Amino acid sequence: MVCLTELSAKALTDSASVDYSELMDSLANGVIILNRSGQVIFANDWICDHVEGWQENFQGKTLLEMFPNQVSSHLVEAISDACELQLGRILSFQFHHNLLPLIRVTPAGVIQDLNVTILLKPLMRSGLTLLQCQDMTNSVKREQHLKANEKILRTERKALEMIATGSTLDDVSNTLCTTLEALLIGARVALLMLDDNRHGLSVLSAPAFPDAFKVFVSAFEVAPNMGTCRQALLYKKLVVSENVTNDPSWITQDQAIETFSLQSCWAMPILSARNDAIGVLVIYPENYSVPDALQKSLIDRIARLGAIAFERHQHIERINYLAMHDSLTGLANRSLLSEHLHRNLHRAQREKQRFALLFIDLDKFKWINDNHGHDAGDDVLLIVAQRLIKKLRSTDICARIGGDEFVVMLESISNTEAAVMVAESLCELIKEPIKWGNAELNVSASIGISLFPEDGNSADALLNRADDAMYKAKDLGKDRCVRLQASE
Amino acid sequence: MFSPDEHDLIVELMNLGVGRAASALSQLIGDEVLLSVPAVDFIPLSEAQDSFHSQLPECLAGVLQNFNGFVSGRAVLLFPEERSFELLEAMLGVEAGEFDQSELELEALTELGNILLNNCLATISNQLGESLQTDIPEAFTTNSSDLSTRLNLFDQSFTEASILLVNIDFSLKDKALQGHLIFLVDLSSKEPFLKSLQRYIGGLLD
């Protein structure tokens, strides 16, 4: 402590001998001192190092004399206001891009333009003016990073809100693509989804591309190593092709490369929570380029949002499916049947057409369950369902509405006989023996038929009528089709 | 404190200065900037706090510049904080950000205020044939309750001072907003100032 105090005391007494020019030269900012006529009377080392073509014999010259065509008129005017009128000035780099011919050499040896803000401070006592150059390059970089991050955060929030409030997958995808396009200036972005068979890709969103792009994507070779997107799906990481025109995995795609003016292709797989590739986020930048660290992290974040949106969409689809289908057989359940029945009723009324309901109840089903176990029963239901589906037209609906109860809606029929014929053929089909291990299971069906408009003009009336007819079929000895007479 | 003639002259000079500032700003950004002065008020120091409260928006962004010469004091340009950055974004042609109070935007605001204040002060001193120096500007953000403290209104250097509060309408492209200029005039230097005003009025009458 004593030592330090002594030292500082010595420093104080020696202050008169401080070398101010050395001090100035060690500053990280540029300093120029100007006299009343705007002539330079001092410039520190920073200025000599950073002003391109700074003259050694600068003293007594104005900046305009030294750099006749390179000093901005705004700076000349501000210097004259400061030196002659003693008005303090700031010239922000944001309003002025080329005040002085300034350059810097980066640690990597690259020559860059400098962003500087210039301050002109009239020194009241001496009448001189202090010109200070503040290097803003790092501040600008920091700010750009911050702003880019803010933008990403805003995008994430918007996308998450959209997902949480149930926007459609199309809307969310479009938002993700357009936002990424806004963040990666000049780039075109598309979201591709892997088809259910996991071979084909289809376009979910490609706002910057014409419709023909969809055809190109879906027609792209299915081979796993073709194209950047497929490699991304395969390797489950970002794959970058800097130049698609000489990329072997893009061979045979010259036509598309030309049509869509493709240069580079960056493909980021969209991975599910279970790490399955479910789609690709693909970026086609404006020039031949590879993504930098910031762009990579941006792409990664957008791809994660894509994954959330995809998975959420799939969950909702699954929930909707489960709400409308029988989980064992995959047939429509009572709700979906009711929906179709009402729709068909309106259509038939409007078009004055006829349609039929077949109420099917399996005979001896309880016996199979009791004697062969529930697995056997389930198998029987599954096989019966498959046989029904195979026999029916795609416009007909087959639903399982209870344990061993099925309802078939024949969407339109020409006459009563046609309905009876279908019912009888279904009866025969169900009767075909079913192999269960070494055993052979035999079931039959009792089918009740009701027709619109003869047997009722509402969904409930038609269903009840078919149900009653089914019971009549049971009463008459099962394994048959019955339609009640008008008087019954 | 000022006679009606002197008051009118100050308003006139203020309009002239603001007009010059508008043309300097237009030149700076290459687009038309319109400025006008709808109202000028003189407020005694003792009423400053209340006036700021009643006349100024709550959150403020400002640029402060000290001046010295035939009259001394502090000049301040104030904007409602949020709108000021909207205006800057329009001037700089950049996209609107969510967090506007960045170091860089505050720096751009400093130059905007600098141009406005220098033009007003230089016009007044030029017209009156006097000289006036201005220091380099500094930007700040504050709220209307803390403004008096921020401006050091009640420090020792201004035992006798008056405040000139100028409303200023700013419009650029589709943006329009009201800003405020505050000139805190040190009245210990009142005499030369009043003399200059009277001489100018005398010259007009001759």
XYZ file of C-alpha atoms in Angstrom:
694
model
C 0.000 0.000 0.000
C 2.725 2.360 1.010
C 4.450 1.656 -2.211
C 1.338 2.384 -4.253
C 0.692 5.639 -2.462
C 4.246 6.709 -3.070
C 3.915 5.811 -6.711
C 0.699 7.747 -7.204
C 2.144 10.717 -5.385
C 5.099 10.578 -7.734
C 2.761 10.287 -10.721
C 0.920 13.364 -9.551
C 4.045 15.425 -9.240
C 5.168 14.196 -12.663
C 1.870 14.974 -14.373
C 3.449 17.895 -16.134
C 5.733 15.510 -17.957
C 2.926 13.226 -19.285
C 3.390 12.731 -22.998
C -0.056 13.716 -24.264
C 0.692 12.761 -27.815
C 1.613 9.235 -26.672
C -1.630 9.172 -24.726
C -3.627 10.206 -27.788
C -1.897 7.607 -29.947
C -2.881 4.831 -27.588
C -6.619 5.600 -27.890
C -8.856 3.118 -29.670
C -10.747 5.965 -31.327
C -9.686 8.477 -33.935
C -8.809 11.979 -32.736
C -8.173 15.002 -34.943
C -7.765 18.551 -33.683
C -8.793 21.331 -36.037
C -8.204 25.052 -35.821
C -10.737 27.790 -36.565
C -10.108 27.482 -40.293
C -10.744 23.752 -40.229
C -7.046 22.910 -40.725
C -5.702 19.792 -39.055
C -3.186 20.558 -36.346
C -3.090 17.112 -34.777
C -4.148 13.574 -35.678
C -3.511 10.471 -33.586
C -2.159 7.112 -34.785
C -5.643 5.645 -35.134
C -6.392 8.224 -37.830
C -3.122 7.519 -39.673
C -3.865 3.778 -39.554
C -7.502 3.893 -40.562
C -7.930 6.753 -43.011
C -6.972 5.461 -46.417
C -4.290 7.702 -47.938
C -3.685 9.815 -44.822
C -0.802 12.153 -45.590
C 2.159 12.393 -43.285
C 2.449 16.128 -43.695
C -1.168 16.694 -42.754
C -0.562 19.727 -40.589
C -2.202 22.872 -41.834
C -4.344 21.067 -44.399
C -8.092 20.749 -44.293
C -9.714 17.345 -44.770
C -11.218 18.558 -48.011
C -7.740 19.477 -49.315
C -6.422 16.031 -48.443
C -9.413 14.068 -49.770
C -11.071 16.294 -52.360
C -13.656 13.750 -53.537
C -13.867 11.507 -50.522
C -15.123 13.698 -47.702
C -18.885 13.890 -47.441
C -20.439 17.334 -47.842
C -22.282 16.773 -44.548
C -18.929 16.439 -42.761
C -17.473 19.505 -44.500
C -20.501 21.558 -43.461
C -20.429 20.239 -39.892
C -16.699 20.995 -39.596
C -17.230 24.552 -40.756
C -20.142 24.992 -38.279
C -17.983 23.603 -35.502
C -14.764 25.459 -36.282
C -16.199 28.807 -37.300
C -19.477 29.013 -35.370
C -18.520 26.654 -32.539
C -21.570 24.446 -32.882
C -21.152 20.947 -31.451
C -22.188 18.175 -33.841
C -22.702 14.475 -33.999
C -22.748 12.665 -37.345
C -24.192 9.231 -36.757
C -23.062 6.384 -39.016
C -26.719 5.523 -39.379
C -27.416 8.663 -41.359
C -23.974 8.925 -42.986
C -22.264 5.987 -44.578
C -19.132 7.487 -46.106
C -18.001 10.483 -44.109
C -14.293 9.706 -44.577
C -12.399 7.046 -46.551
C -12.017 4.710 -43.563
C -10.899 1.090 -43.640
C -9.848 -1.524 -41.151
C -7.928 -4.738 -41.501
C -9.527 -7.638 -39.643
C -7.408 -10.131 -37.685
C -7.888 -12.458 -40.673
C -6.286 -9.832 -42.917
C -9.495 -8.799 -44.675
C -9.923 -5.128 -45.489
C -13.323 -3.835 -44.401
C -15.157 -0.534 -44.482
C -15.602 1.044 -41.089
C -18.830 2.250 -39.531
C -17.965 5.372 -37.606
C -19.832 8.054 -35.782
C -18.064 11.407 -35.752
C -18.328 13.855 -32.888
C -17.272 17.488 -33.329
C -16.716 19.262 -30.038
C -15.774 22.937 -30.043
C -13.223 23.540 -27.291
C -14.443 26.768 -25.754
C -11.210 27.941 -24.156
C -8.776 27.299 -26.996
C -11.164 27.926 -29.874
C -10.029 24.619 -31.393
C -12.335 21.785 -32.413
C -11.960 18.161 -31.398
C -13.016 15.656 -34.056
C -13.547 12.159 -32.672
C -14.140 9.046 -34.793
C -15.904 6.286 -32.878
C -15.704 2.845 -34.431
C -19.247 1.473 -34.313
C -18.525 -1.763 -36.182
C -18.755 -3.958 -33.105
C -21.795 -2.152 -31.733
C -23.494 -2.609 -35.082
C -22.664 -6.305 -35.113
C -23.912 -6.732 -31.561
C -27.079 -4.889 -32.436
C -27.640 -6.962 -35.555
C -27.310 -10.140 -33.517
C -29.733 -8.839 -30.938
C -32.243 -7.780 -33.550
C -31.990 -11.077 -35.404
C -32.590 -12.899 -32.133
C -35.563 -10.702 -31.339
C -37.041 -11.467 -34.717
C -36.607 -15.186 -34.187
C -38.203 -14.932 -30.762
C -41.152 -13.054 -32.219
C -41.517 -15.659 -34.948
C -41.353 -18.460 -32.432
C -43.986 -16.833 -30.283
C -46.272 -16.165 -33.236
C -45.899 -19.704 -34.569
C -46.441 -21.250 -31.133
C -49.527 -19.103 -30.642
C -50.843 -20.196 -34.009
C -50.209 -23.836 -33.159
C -51.748 -23.501 -29.701
C -54.854 -21.746 -30.979
C -55.476 -24.430 -33.573
C -54.477 -22.700 -36.816
C -54.279 -25.113 -39.711
C -50.993 -26.762 -40.588
C -51.070 -24.913 -43.920
C -51.294 -21.538 -42.189
C -48.535 -22.331 -39.704
C -46.278 -23.683 -42.475
C -46.822 -20.617 -44.620
C -45.973 -18.365 -41.689
C -42.785 -20.313 -40.969
C -41.683 -20.163 -44.606
C -42.415 -16.477 -45.105
C -40.733 -15.540 -41.831
C -37.614 -17.473 -42.693
C -37.633 -15.800 -46.096
C -37.800 -12.423 -44.373
C -34.873 -13.352 -42.115
C -32.719 -14.844 -44.879
C -32.898 -12.049 -47.408
C -33.474 -13.266 -50.945
C -33.894 -16.929 -49.998
C -36.846 -19.077 -51.033
C -38.098 -21.522 -48.442
C -40.318 -24.595 -48.641
C -41.683 -27.086 -46.130
C -41.958 -30.623 -47.453
C -43.745 -33.461 -45.724
C -42.873 -37.119 -45.955
C -45.868 -39.124 -47.231
C -47.437 -41.854 -45.099
C -45.587 -44.515 -47.070
C -42.357 -42.651 -46.127
C -41.072 -42.630 -49.717
C -42.592 -39.635 -51.425
C -42.273 -36.010 -50.418
C -45.062 -33.517 -50.900
C -45.039 -29.749 -50.651
C -46.793 -28.391 -47.611
C -45.814 -24.805 -48.213
C -43.613 -23.055 -50.774
C -44.892 -19.479 -50.903
C -42.145 -18.195 -53.221
C -42.481 -20.963 -55.817
C -44.976 -21.517 -58.629
C -47.321 -24.530 -58.538
C -44.982 -26.452 -60.826
C -42.620 -26.792 -57.868
C -45.058 -29.253 -56.282
C -44.817 -31.488 -59.314
C -41.036 -31.271 -59.278
C -40.856 -32.269 -55.588
C -43.276 -35.169 -55.844
C -41.593 -36.472 -59.021
C -38.079 -36.281 -57.576
C -36.288 -39.637 -57.577
C -37.286 -41.833 -54.666
C -33.803 -43.308 -54.328
C -32.484 -42.461 -50.855
C -29.327 -40.658 -51.972
C -31.011 -38.412 -54.536
C -31.235 -34.705 -53.827
C -30.234 -32.724 -50.772
C -33.608 -33.184 -49.045
C -33.439 -36.945 -49.135
C -29.940 -36.897 -47.713
C -31.198 -34.689 -44.890
C -33.960 -37.230 -44.200
C -31.443 -40.048 -44.291
C -28.710 -38.468 -42.147
C -31.160 -36.590 -39.894
C -29.066 -33.422 -39.971
C -28.638 -30.251 -42.005
C -27.271 -31.077 -45.458
C -25.875 -28.260 -47.575
C -25.291 -28.356 -51.300
C -23.468 -25.177 -52.219
C -23.942 -25.657 -55.934
C -26.700 -27.968 -57.132
C -25.567 -27.740 -60.751
C -22.471 -29.806 -60.049
C -23.834 -31.878 -57.148
C -23.940 -35.553 -58.177
C -27.070 -36.113 -56.076
C -28.885 -33.569 -58.293
C -27.911 -35.251 -61.552
C -30.821 -35.517 -64.029
C -32.465 -32.468 -62.437
C -31.059 -29.867 -64.868
C -34.523 -28.963 -66.070
C -35.797 -28.128 -62.583
C -32.586 -26.309 -61.643
C -33.115 -24.068 -64.652
C -36.891 -23.686 -64.313
C -36.698 -22.609 -60.677
C -33.244 -20.922 -60.938
C -31.855 -23.068 -58.125
C -28.297 -22.416 -56.972
C -27.597 -23.705 -53.468
C -29.839 -25.988 -51.473
C -29.848 -26.245 -47.668
C -32.053 -28.994 -46.302
C -32.907 -29.380 -42.630
C -34.810 -32.497 -41.595
C -37.860 -32.068 -39.410
C -37.578 -34.639 -36.666
C -40.416 -35.917 -34.509
C -40.127 -36.274 -30.742
C -39.136 -39.900 -31.396
C -36.371 -38.696 -33.724
C -38.133 -39.893 -36.870
C -37.666 -37.703 -39.930
C -41.155 -36.501 -40.838
C -40.404 -33.691 -43.266
C -37.809 -31.264 -44.578
C -37.329 -27.546 -44.289
C -35.552 -26.591 -47.492
C -33.895 -23.270 -48.246
C -32.781 -22.081 -51.660
C -30.589 -19.010 -51.043
C -30.260 -16.204 -53.545
C -26.597 -16.939 -54.323
C -24.232 -19.872 -54.200
C -23.590 -19.971 -50.466
C -23.369 -22.002 -47.276
C -25.141 -20.999 -44.050
C -23.142 -19.243 -41.321
C -23.531 -20.064 -37.622
C -26.364 -17.591 -37.100
C -28.255 -18.847 -40.135
C -27.790 -22.433 -38.992
C -29.259 -21.713 -35.594
C -32.139 -19.861 -37.227
C -32.861 -22.796 -39.537
C -32.650 -25.186 -36.615
C -35.172 -23.169 -34.620
C -37.633 -22.870 -37.487
C -37.313 -26.619 -38.160
C -38.161 -27.325 -34.509
C -41.272 -25.186 -34.818
C -42.110 -27.109 -37.975
C -41.768 -30.337 -35.994
C -44.119 -29.088 -33.291
C -46.660 -27.988 -35.900
C -46.394 -31.308 -37.802
C -46.747 -33.435 -34.703
C -49.571 -31.376 -33.321
C -51.342 -31.707 -36.658
C -50.823 -35.462 -36.652
C -52.143 -35.729 -33.081
C -55.247 -33.774 -33.976
C -55.805 -35.934 -37.056
C -55.385 -39.018 -34.872
C -57.799 -37.701 -32.253
C -60.341 -36.870 -34.945
C -59.897 -40.315 -36.445
C -60.314 -42.053 -33.089
C -63.415 -40.008 -32.349
C -65.029 -41.216 -35.557
C -63.738 -44.761 -35.972
C -63.882 -48.110 -34.234
C -60.393 -48.842 -32.950
C -60.575 -52.625 -33.512
C -61.806 -52.765 -37.095
C -61.088 -49.259 -38.356
C -64.728 -49.047 -39.499
C -66.782 -45.901 -38.937
C -68.310 -45.698 -35.447
C -71.846 -44.654 -34.533
C -70.962 -40.903 -34.698
C -69.480 -41.079 -38.174
C -72.336 -43.298 -39.364
C -74.827 -40.780 -38.046
C -73.007 -37.960 -39.839
C -73.004 -39.844 -43.150
C -76.606 -40.971 -42.672
C -77.870 -37.426 -42.163
C -75.915 -36.159 -45.122
C -77.156 -38.937 -47.352
C -80.722 -38.434 -46.183
C -80.626 -34.798 -47.286
C -79.015 -35.700 -50.569
C -81.546 -38.444 -51.284
C -84.465 -36.136 -50.404
C -83.110 -33.454 -52.675
C -82.344 -35.761 -55.565
C -85.420 -37.949 -54.991
C -83.316 -41.095 -54.762
C -83.623 -44.239 -52.670
C -81.079 -45.711 -50.304
C -80.937 -48.630 -47.864
C -79.730 -49.442 -44.376
C -78.661 -52.975 -43.461
C -78.572 -53.740 -39.732
C -76.240 -56.737 -39.290
C -75.985 -58.777 -36.103
C -73.701 -61.815 -35.998
C -75.266 -65.098 -34.914
C -73.459 -67.346 -32.429
C -70.857 -64.692 -31.737
C -71.215 -65.073 -27.963
C -70.577 -68.793 -28.343
C -67.238 -68.079 -30.126
C -66.181 -65.676 -27.402
C -67.126 -68.161 -24.683
C -65.482 -71.175 -26.305
C -62.450 -69.743 -28.104
C -61.750 -66.634 -26.088
C -61.964 -62.932 -26.835
C -58.970 -63.000 -29.175
C -60.899 -65.275 -31.457
C -63.938 -63.034 -31.177
C -61.854 -60.003 -32.101
C -60.398 -61.838 -35.056
C -63.859 -62.762 -36.296
C -64.988 -59.134 -36.066
C -61.899 -57.982 -37.935
C -62.314 -60.515 -40.738
C -66.039 -59.802 -41.085
C -65.228 -56.088 -41.291
C -62.626 -56.706 -44.008
C -65.054 -58.846 -46.010
C -67.769 -56.193 -45.787
C -65.425 -53.424 -46.900
C -64.156 -55.475 -49.813
C -67.674 -56.174 -51.040
C -69.088 -52.660 -50.719
C -68.756 -49.680 -53.048
C -66.522 -46.869 -51.897
C -69.538 -44.586 -51.515
C -71.238 -47.030 -49.155
C -70.551 -46.789 -45.453
C -69.892 -49.678 -43.138
C -69.964 -48.988 -39.406
C -69.516 -51.071 -36.269
C -71.925 -49.710 -33.710
C -71.734 -52.289 -30.924
C -70.139 -55.616 -29.899
C -71.190 -57.671 -32.908
C -73.481 -55.144 -34.569
C -72.686 -53.571 -37.921
C -74.670 -51.119 -40.018
C -74.171 -50.782 -43.747
C -75.549 -47.809 -45.622
C -75.969 -48.416 -49.337
C -75.644 -44.857 -50.596
C -78.127 -45.245 -53.421
C -80.165 -48.150 -54.770
C -82.372 -48.453 -57.824
C -84.994 -50.751 -56.257
C -85.880 -52.920 -53.264
C -84.571 -56.083 -54.894
C -81.093 -54.592 -55.267
C -80.908 -53.948 -51.512
C -82.105 -57.460 -50.723
C -79.528 -58.883 -53.155
C -76.668 -57.027 -51.497
C -77.896 -58.121 -48.072
C -78.075 -61.740 -49.164
C -74.591 -61.629 -50.655
C -73.258 -60.181 -47.397
C -74.968 -63.010 -45.521
C -73.164 -65.545 -47.704
C -69.865 -63.731 -47.346
C -70.045 -63.700 -43.552
C -70.913 -67.389 -43.489
C -67.653 -68.402 -45.120
C -65.659 -70.299 -42.485
C -62.884 -68.427 -40.684
C -59.654 -70.200 -39.835
C -58.572 -69.738 -36.233
C -55.405 -71.684 -35.515
C -56.306 -75.286 -36.261
C -59.978 -74.659 -35.721
C -62.550 -73.385 -38.136
C -64.991 -70.817 -36.859
C -68.435 -70.496 -38.327
C -70.586 -67.435 -37.911
C -73.627 -66.259 -39.733
C -75.562 -63.016 -39.707
C -79.096 -61.819 -39.272
C -79.702 -58.753 -41.387
C -82.543 -56.276 -41.151
C -83.208 -54.033 -44.124
C -84.849 -50.614 -44.214
C -85.340 -48.429 -47.255
C -85.640 -44.719 -47.751
C -88.210 -43.341 -48.308
C -90.572 -46.304 -47.818
C -89.533 -47.278 -44.268
C -89.010 -43.875 -42.711
C -87.907 -40.341 -43.457
C -85.515 -39.755 -40.591
C -82.207 -41.312 -39.622
C -83.603 -42.636 -36.331
C -86.737 -44.062 -37.942
C -84.703 -45.869 -40.595
C -82.235 -47.254 -38.059
C -85.034 -48.441 -35.742
C -86.857 -50.027 -38.625
C -83.715 -51.919 -39.737
C -83.060 -52.938 -36.112
C -86.623 -54.303 -35.777
C -86.229 -56.180 -39.056
C -82.970 -57.713 -37.755
C -84.829 -58.996 -34.640
C -87.481 -60.427 -36.902
C -84.689 -62.243 -38.810
C -83.425 -63.668 -35.493
C -86.971 -64.763 -34.591
C -87.349 -66.470 -37.914
C -84.270 -68.626 -37.195
C -81.253 -66.357 -37.860
C -78.918 -66.446 -40.908
C -81.253 -64.523 -43.122
C -82.247 -61.081 -44.409
C -85.587 -59.526 -43.558
C -87.381 -56.365 -44.509
C -90.539 -55.671 -42.507
C -93.795 -55.326 -44.406
C -95.539 -51.977 -44.234
C -98.119 -53.409 -41.809
C -95.531 -54.824 -39.344
C -40.416 39.124 -18.167
C -40.607 39.672 -21.939
C -42.671 42.410 -23.528
C -45.305 41.362 -26.109
C -42.965 42.503 -28.903
C -40.082 40.504 -27.514
C -42.328 37.495 -27.089
C -43.477 37.741 -30.697
C -39.909 38.091 -31.867
C -38.841 34.963 -30.020
C -41.745 33.023 -31.559
C -40.772 34.371 -34.961
C -37.132 33.386 -34.548
C -38.162 29.976 -33.304
C -40.275 29.447 -36.430
C -37.404 30.513 -38.606
C -34.997 28.165 -36.838
C -37.387 25.234 -37.019
C -37.883 25.920 -40.724
C -34.137 25.728 -41.306
C -33.951 22.561 -39.237
C -36.674 21.031 -41.419
C -34.707 21.710 -44.579
C -31.498 20.354 -43.008
C -33.296 17.174 -41.950
C -34.930 16.800 -45.367
C -31.502 17.062 -46.956
C -30.114 14.516 -44.497
C -32.620 11.783 -45.274
C -33.480 12.727 -48.846
C -37.182 12.971 -48.097
C -39.411 15.846 -47.071
C -39.573 16.560 -43.357
C -42.180 19.106 -42.280
C -41.885 20.982 -39.008
C -44.131 23.616 -37.527
C -44.452 25.434 -34.243
C -48.045 25.632 -33.048
C -47.322 27.011 -29.559
C -44.621 28.723 -27.503
C -44.910 29.166 -23.732
C -42.738 30.923 -21.177
C -42.770 29.223 -17.810
C -41.143 30.359 -14.569
C -38.770 27.811 -13.085
C -41.084 27.300 -10.103
C -43.900 26.096 -12.345
C -41.707 23.884 -14.507
C -42.435 20.647 -12.700
C -46.218 21.119 -12.963
C -46.024 22.167 -16.602
C -43.946 19.158 -17.541
C -46.481 16.921 -15.857
C -49.470 18.453 -17.549
C -48.015 19.114 -20.989
C -45.618 16.273 -21.672
C -46.213 12.586 -22.291
C -45.155 10.180 -19.545
C -42.238 8.386 -21.228
C -39.774 10.613 -22.974
C -36.737 10.282 -25.188
C -34.655 13.415 -25.383
C -31.540 15.094 -26.664
C -29.819 17.719 -24.553
C -27.318 20.328 -25.640
C -25.698 23.037 -23.545
C -25.152 26.436 -25.109
C -23.011 29.424 -24.177
C -22.595 32.902 -25.519
C -24.642 36.095 -25.382
C -27.162 33.886 -23.628
C -26.463 30.597 -21.860
C -28.464 27.584 -20.881
C -29.631 24.153 -21.942
C -31.668 23.203 -24.963
C -33.618 19.983 -25.040
C -35.677 18.197 -27.653
C -38.216 15.762 -26.256
C -40.374 13.161 -27.939
C -42.833 10.631 -26.605
C -40.426 7.717 -26.273
C -42.225 5.102 -28.375
C -43.140 7.433 -31.200
C -39.634 8.864 -31.437
C -38.264 5.488 -32.453
C -41.065 5.023 -34.954
C -40.013 8.316 -36.478
C -36.369 7.279 -36.560
C -37.228 3.980 -38.167
C -39.120 5.876 -40.850
C -36.161 8.232 -41.308
C -33.630 5.438 -41.491
C -35.907 3.202 -43.540
C -35.408 0.243 -41.223
C -37.922 -2.269 -40.025
C -39.743 -1.585 -36.786
C -38.192 -3.419 -33.855
C -39.904 -4.485 -30.713
C -37.296 -3.207 -28.274
C -36.646 0.251 -29.554
C -34.411 1.726 -26.961
C -31.200 0.465 -28.460
C -27.873 2.221 -28.133
C -27.713 2.768 -31.882
C -31.174 4.201 -32.254
C -30.548 6.522 -29.371
C -27.447 7.685 -31.252
C -29.470 8.408 -34.391
C -31.910 10.349 -32.222
C -28.943 12.357 -30.926
C -28.133 13.570 -34.417
C -31.771 14.370 -35.162
C -31.956 16.495 -31.987
C -28.540 17.989 -32.679
C -29.603 19.275 -36.090
C -32.840 20.692 -34.743
C -31.326 22.397 -31.721
C -28.271 23.745 -33.563
C -30.481 25.219 -36.266
C -32.780 26.894 -33.759
C -29.928 28.286 -31.663
C -27.775 29.324 -34.620
C -30.723 31.034 -36.307
C -31.506 33.033 -33.188
C -27.917 34.129 -32.689
C -27.373 34.862 -36.414
C -30.510 36.931 -36.670
C -29.605 38.877 -33.573
C -26.035 39.280 -34.811
C -24.645 37.569 -31.752
C -22.483 34.542 -31.254
C -23.387 31.344 -29.479
C -21.518 28.085 -28.956
C -23.115 24.699 -28.526
C -21.602 21.665 -26.874
C -21.938 18.136 -28.244
C -25.410 16.681 -27.732
C -26.342 13.789 -25.493
C -29.410 11.573 -25.667
C -31.363 10.204 -22.748
C -34.661 8.604 -21.842
C -36.686 9.606 -18.813
C -40.239 10.191 -17.673
C -42.051 13.452 -17.126
C -41.726 13.328 -13.314
C -37.957 12.880 -13.413
C -37.357 15.381 -16.181
C -36.592 18.316 -13.880
C -33.923 16.268 -12.144
C -32.537 15.037 -15.441
C -32.185 18.618 -16.673
C -30.593 19.756 -13.378
C -33.245 22.455 -13.217
C -32.694 23.153 -9.575
C -28.938 22.960 -9.304
C -26.938 25.941 -8.175
C -26.046 27.240 -11.624
C -29.575 28.400 -12.346
C -30.700 30.458 -9.422
C -32.479 32.682 -11.847
C -33.778 30.963 -14.919
C -36.730 30.867 -17.237
C -38.066 28.134 -19.399
C -39.237 28.416 -22.949
C -41.451 25.470 -23.859
C -42.033 25.067 -27.597
C -44.392 22.527 -29.092
C -43.250 21.265 -32.421
C -45.202 19.244 -34.983
C -43.135 16.791 -36.904
C -44.237 14.998 -40.030
C -42.446 12.663 -42.364
C -44.005 10.390 -44.976
C -47.082 9.024 -43.192
C -45.721 9.607 -39.692
C -46.765 12.590 -37.635
C -45.931 13.317 -34.048
C -45.602 16.138 -31.615
C -42.311 16.873 -29.967
C -41.283 19.555 -27.523
C -38.347 21.886 -27.311
C -37.308 23.202 -23.952
C -34.905 26.102 -23.684
C -33.707 26.626 -20.198
C -32.324 30.145 -20.231
C -29.974 31.357 -17.541
C -31.409 34.707 -16.596
C -28.229 35.925 -14.986
C -27.289 36.525 -18.626
C -30.673 38.135 -19.226
C -29.404 41.635 -19.890
C -27.375 41.021 -23.072
C -30.172 38.831 -24.390
C -32.848 41.445 -23.780
C -30.596 44.114 -25.263
C -30.137 42.069 -28.433
C -33.862 41.520 -28.735
C -34.580 45.214 -28.291
C -31.906 46.215 -30.750
C -33.388 43.854 -33.323
C -36.897 45.209 -32.741
C -35.494 48.729 -32.958
C -33.884 47.818 -36.276
C -37.180 46.536 -37.578
C -38.905 49.789 -36.635
C -36.275 52.024 -38.234
